[in-house]
mmCIF file of C-alpha atoms in Angstrom:
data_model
loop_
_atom_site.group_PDB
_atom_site.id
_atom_site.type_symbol
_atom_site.label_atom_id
_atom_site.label_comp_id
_atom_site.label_asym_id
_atom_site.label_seq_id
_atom_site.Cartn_x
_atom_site.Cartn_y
_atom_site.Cartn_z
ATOM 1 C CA UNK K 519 0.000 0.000 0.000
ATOM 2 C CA UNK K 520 0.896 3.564 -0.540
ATOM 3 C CA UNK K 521 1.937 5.825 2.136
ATOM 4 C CA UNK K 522 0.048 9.225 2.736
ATOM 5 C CA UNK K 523 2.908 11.118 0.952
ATOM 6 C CA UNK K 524 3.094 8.562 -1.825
ATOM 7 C CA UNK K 525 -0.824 8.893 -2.065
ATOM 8 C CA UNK K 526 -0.767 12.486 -1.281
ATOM 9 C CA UNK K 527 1.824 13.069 -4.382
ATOM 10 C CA UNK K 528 0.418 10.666 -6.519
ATOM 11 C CA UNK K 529 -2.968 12.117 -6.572
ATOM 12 C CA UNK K 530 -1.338 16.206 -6.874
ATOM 13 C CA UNK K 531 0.464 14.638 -9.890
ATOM 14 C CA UNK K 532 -2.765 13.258 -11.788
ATOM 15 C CA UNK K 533 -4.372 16.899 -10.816
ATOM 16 C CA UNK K 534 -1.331 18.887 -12.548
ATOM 17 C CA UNK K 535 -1.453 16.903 -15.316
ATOM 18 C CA UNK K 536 -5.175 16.740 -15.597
ATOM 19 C CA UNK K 537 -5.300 20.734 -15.313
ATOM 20 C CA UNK K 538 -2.325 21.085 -17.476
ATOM 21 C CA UNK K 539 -3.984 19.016 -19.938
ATOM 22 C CA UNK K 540 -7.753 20.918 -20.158
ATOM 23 C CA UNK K 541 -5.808 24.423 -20.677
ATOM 24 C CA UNK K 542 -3.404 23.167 -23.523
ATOM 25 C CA UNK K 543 -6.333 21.420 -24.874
ATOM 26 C CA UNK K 544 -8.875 24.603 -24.250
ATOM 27 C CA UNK K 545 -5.763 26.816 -25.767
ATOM 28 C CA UNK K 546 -5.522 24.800 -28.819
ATOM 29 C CA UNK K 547 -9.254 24.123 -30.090
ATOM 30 C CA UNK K 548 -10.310 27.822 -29.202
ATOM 31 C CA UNK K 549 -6.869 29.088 -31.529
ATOM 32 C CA UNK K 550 -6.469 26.268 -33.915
ATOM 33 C CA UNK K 551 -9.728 24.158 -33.546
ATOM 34 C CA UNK K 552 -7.879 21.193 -33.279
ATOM 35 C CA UNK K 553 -8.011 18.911 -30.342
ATOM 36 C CA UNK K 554 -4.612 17.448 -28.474
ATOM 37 C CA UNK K 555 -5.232 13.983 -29.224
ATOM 38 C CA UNK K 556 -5.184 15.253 -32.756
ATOM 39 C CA UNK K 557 -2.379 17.371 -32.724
ATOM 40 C CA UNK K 558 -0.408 14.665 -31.025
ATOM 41 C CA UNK K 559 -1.077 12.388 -33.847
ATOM 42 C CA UNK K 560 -0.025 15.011 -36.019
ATOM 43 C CA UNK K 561 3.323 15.244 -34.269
ATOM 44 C CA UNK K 562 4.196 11.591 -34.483
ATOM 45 C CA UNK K 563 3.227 11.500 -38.194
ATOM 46 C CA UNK K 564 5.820 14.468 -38.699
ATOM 47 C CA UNK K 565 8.244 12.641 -36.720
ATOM 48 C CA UNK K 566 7.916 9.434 -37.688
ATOM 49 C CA UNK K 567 10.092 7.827 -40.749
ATOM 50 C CA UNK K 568 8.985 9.335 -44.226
ATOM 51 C CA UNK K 569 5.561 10.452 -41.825
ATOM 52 C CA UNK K 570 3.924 7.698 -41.591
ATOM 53 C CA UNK K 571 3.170 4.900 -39.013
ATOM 54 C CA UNK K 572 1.245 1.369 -38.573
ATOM 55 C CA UNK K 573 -2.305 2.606 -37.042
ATOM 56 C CA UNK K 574 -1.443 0.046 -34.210
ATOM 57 C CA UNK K 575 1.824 1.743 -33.277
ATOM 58 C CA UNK K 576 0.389 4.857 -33.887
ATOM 59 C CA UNK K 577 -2.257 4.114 -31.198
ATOM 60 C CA UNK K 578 0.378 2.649 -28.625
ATOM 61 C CA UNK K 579 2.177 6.649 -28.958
ATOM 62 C CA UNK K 580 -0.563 8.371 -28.334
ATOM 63 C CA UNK K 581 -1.914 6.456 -25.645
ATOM 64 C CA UNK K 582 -5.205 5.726 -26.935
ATOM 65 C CA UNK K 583 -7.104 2.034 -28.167
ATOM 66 C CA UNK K 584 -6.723 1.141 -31.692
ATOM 67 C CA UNK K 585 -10.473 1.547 -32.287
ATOM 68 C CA UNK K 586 -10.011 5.213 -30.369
ATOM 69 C CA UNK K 587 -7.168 6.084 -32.796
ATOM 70 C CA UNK K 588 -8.769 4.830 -35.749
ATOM 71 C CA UNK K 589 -11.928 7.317 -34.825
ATOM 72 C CA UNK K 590 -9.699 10.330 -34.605
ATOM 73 C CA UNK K 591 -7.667 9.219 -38.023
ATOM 74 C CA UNK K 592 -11.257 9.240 -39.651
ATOM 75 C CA UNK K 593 -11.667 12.602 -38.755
ATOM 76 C CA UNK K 594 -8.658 13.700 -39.752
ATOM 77 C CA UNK K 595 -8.587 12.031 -43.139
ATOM 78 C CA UNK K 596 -11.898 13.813 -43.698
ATOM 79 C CA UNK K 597 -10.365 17.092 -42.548
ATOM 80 C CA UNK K 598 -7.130 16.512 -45.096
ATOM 81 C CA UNK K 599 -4.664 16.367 -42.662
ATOM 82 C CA UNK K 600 -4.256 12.293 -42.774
ATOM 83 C CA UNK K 601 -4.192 9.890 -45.355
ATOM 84 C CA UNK K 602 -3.946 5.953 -45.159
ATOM 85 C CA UNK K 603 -2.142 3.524 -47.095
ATOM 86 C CA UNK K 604 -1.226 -0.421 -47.335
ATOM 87 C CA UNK K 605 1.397 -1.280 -45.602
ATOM 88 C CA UNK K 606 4.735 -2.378 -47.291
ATOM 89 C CA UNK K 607 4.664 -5.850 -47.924
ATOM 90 C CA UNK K 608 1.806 -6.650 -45.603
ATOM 91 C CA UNK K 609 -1.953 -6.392 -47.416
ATOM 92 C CA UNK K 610 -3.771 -6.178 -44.361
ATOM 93 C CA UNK K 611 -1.718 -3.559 -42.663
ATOM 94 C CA UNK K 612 -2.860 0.004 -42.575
ATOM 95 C CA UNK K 613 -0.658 2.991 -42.139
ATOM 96 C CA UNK K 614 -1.285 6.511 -41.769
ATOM 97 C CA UNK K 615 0.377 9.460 -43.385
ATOM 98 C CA UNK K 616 0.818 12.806 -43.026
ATOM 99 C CA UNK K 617 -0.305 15.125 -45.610
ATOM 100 C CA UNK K 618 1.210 18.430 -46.698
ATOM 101 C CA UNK K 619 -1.928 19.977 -45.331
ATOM 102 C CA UNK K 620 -1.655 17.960 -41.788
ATOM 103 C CA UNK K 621 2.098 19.537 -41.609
ATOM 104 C CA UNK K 622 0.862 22.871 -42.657
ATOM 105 C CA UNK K 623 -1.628 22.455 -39.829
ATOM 106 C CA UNK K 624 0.765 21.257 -37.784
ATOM 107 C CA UNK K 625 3.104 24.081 -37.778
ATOM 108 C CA UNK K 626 0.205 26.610 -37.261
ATOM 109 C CA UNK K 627 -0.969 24.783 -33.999
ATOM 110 C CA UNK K 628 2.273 24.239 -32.614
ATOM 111 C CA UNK K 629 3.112 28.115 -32.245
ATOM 112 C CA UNK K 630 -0.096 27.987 -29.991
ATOM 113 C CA UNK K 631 0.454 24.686 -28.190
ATOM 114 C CA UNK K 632 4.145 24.973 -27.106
ATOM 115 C CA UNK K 633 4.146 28.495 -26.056
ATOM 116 C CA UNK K 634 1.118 26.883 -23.683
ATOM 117 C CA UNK K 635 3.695 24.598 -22.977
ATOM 118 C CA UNK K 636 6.494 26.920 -21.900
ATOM 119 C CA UNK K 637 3.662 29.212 -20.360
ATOM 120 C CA UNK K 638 1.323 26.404 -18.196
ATOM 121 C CA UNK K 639 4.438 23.871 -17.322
ATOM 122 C CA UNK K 640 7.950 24.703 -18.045
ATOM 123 C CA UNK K 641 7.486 28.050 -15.992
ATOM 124 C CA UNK K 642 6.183 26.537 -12.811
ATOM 125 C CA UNK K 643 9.660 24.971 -12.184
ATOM 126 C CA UNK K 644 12.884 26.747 -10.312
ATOM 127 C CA UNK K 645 16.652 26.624 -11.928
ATOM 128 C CA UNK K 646 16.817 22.577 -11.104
ATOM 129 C CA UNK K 647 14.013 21.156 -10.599
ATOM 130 C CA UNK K 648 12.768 20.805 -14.849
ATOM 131 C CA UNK K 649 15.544 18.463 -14.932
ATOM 132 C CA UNK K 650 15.101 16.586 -12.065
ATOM 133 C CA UNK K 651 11.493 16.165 -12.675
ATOM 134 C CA UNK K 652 12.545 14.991 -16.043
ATOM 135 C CA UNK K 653 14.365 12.317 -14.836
ATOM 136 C CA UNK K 654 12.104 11.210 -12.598
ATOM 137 C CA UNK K 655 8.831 11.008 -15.559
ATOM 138 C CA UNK K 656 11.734 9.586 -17.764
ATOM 139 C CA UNK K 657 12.715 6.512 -14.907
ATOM 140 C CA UNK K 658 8.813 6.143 -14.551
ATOM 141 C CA UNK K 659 8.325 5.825 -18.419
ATOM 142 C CA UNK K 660 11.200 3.333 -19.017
ATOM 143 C CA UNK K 661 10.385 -0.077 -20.475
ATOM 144 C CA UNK K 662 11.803 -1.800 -18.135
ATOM 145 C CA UNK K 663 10.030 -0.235 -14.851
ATOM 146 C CA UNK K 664 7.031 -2.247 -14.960
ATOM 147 C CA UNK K 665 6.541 -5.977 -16.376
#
């Protein structure tokens, strides 16, 4: 079991994040009407190898079910932004792509999203404690943490 501080931190964590979360995603859809589940798939297209990725890895980046990520590609191939194609040497594999017009978007929304960013997170920390807290979400990320 969890001790009060573990609890006690735990939960403040979830609440930052959570909070953190609304006002990037409130920042973004009222200046770009785009959501951040949407931009984030845009920014693993655009970063992925010649900007494009399996849907099922695509859902394991962005954190969401493969029938949750195939929803939000739908709307985004409707919007222009996505497109999807066979998969190399694999007929039943999908993969989506990135369209000129889903980078163009993407560079519009991320002037709004990382100045949130910089604004709403990176300026709550003191000279320090970004990098330590960084190593701490990167230990809790690692593959190996958890089974």
């Amino acid at each position: 079991m969890p001790t009060r501080v573990e609890l006690g931190v735990w939960r403040s964590f979830l609440r930052a994040h959570a909070r953190i979360t609304r006002v990037l995603e409130a920042e973004l859809i009222a200046e770009q009407r785009l959501s951040l589940a949407a931009y984030d798939v845009l920014v693993q297209l655009a970063e992925a190898p010649s900007m494009r990725m399996r849907m099922t890895e695509l859902a394991d980046a962005v954190l969401l079910s493969r029938s949750g990520v195939t929803r939000l590609v739908d709307r985004l191939e409707r919007a222009g932004l996505v497109g999807r194609e066979r998969a190399d040497g694999d007929g039943r594999g999908i993969v989506a792509v990135l369209t000129p017009l889903g980078a163009e978007r993407l560079r519009s929304a991320s002037t709004t999203h990382l100045a949130g960013v910089a604004e709403h997170f990176g300026e709550s920390f003191g000279p320090g404690e970004l990098e330590a807290f960084g190593r701490t979400c990167d230990r809790l990320a690692a593959d190996d943490v958890f089974p």
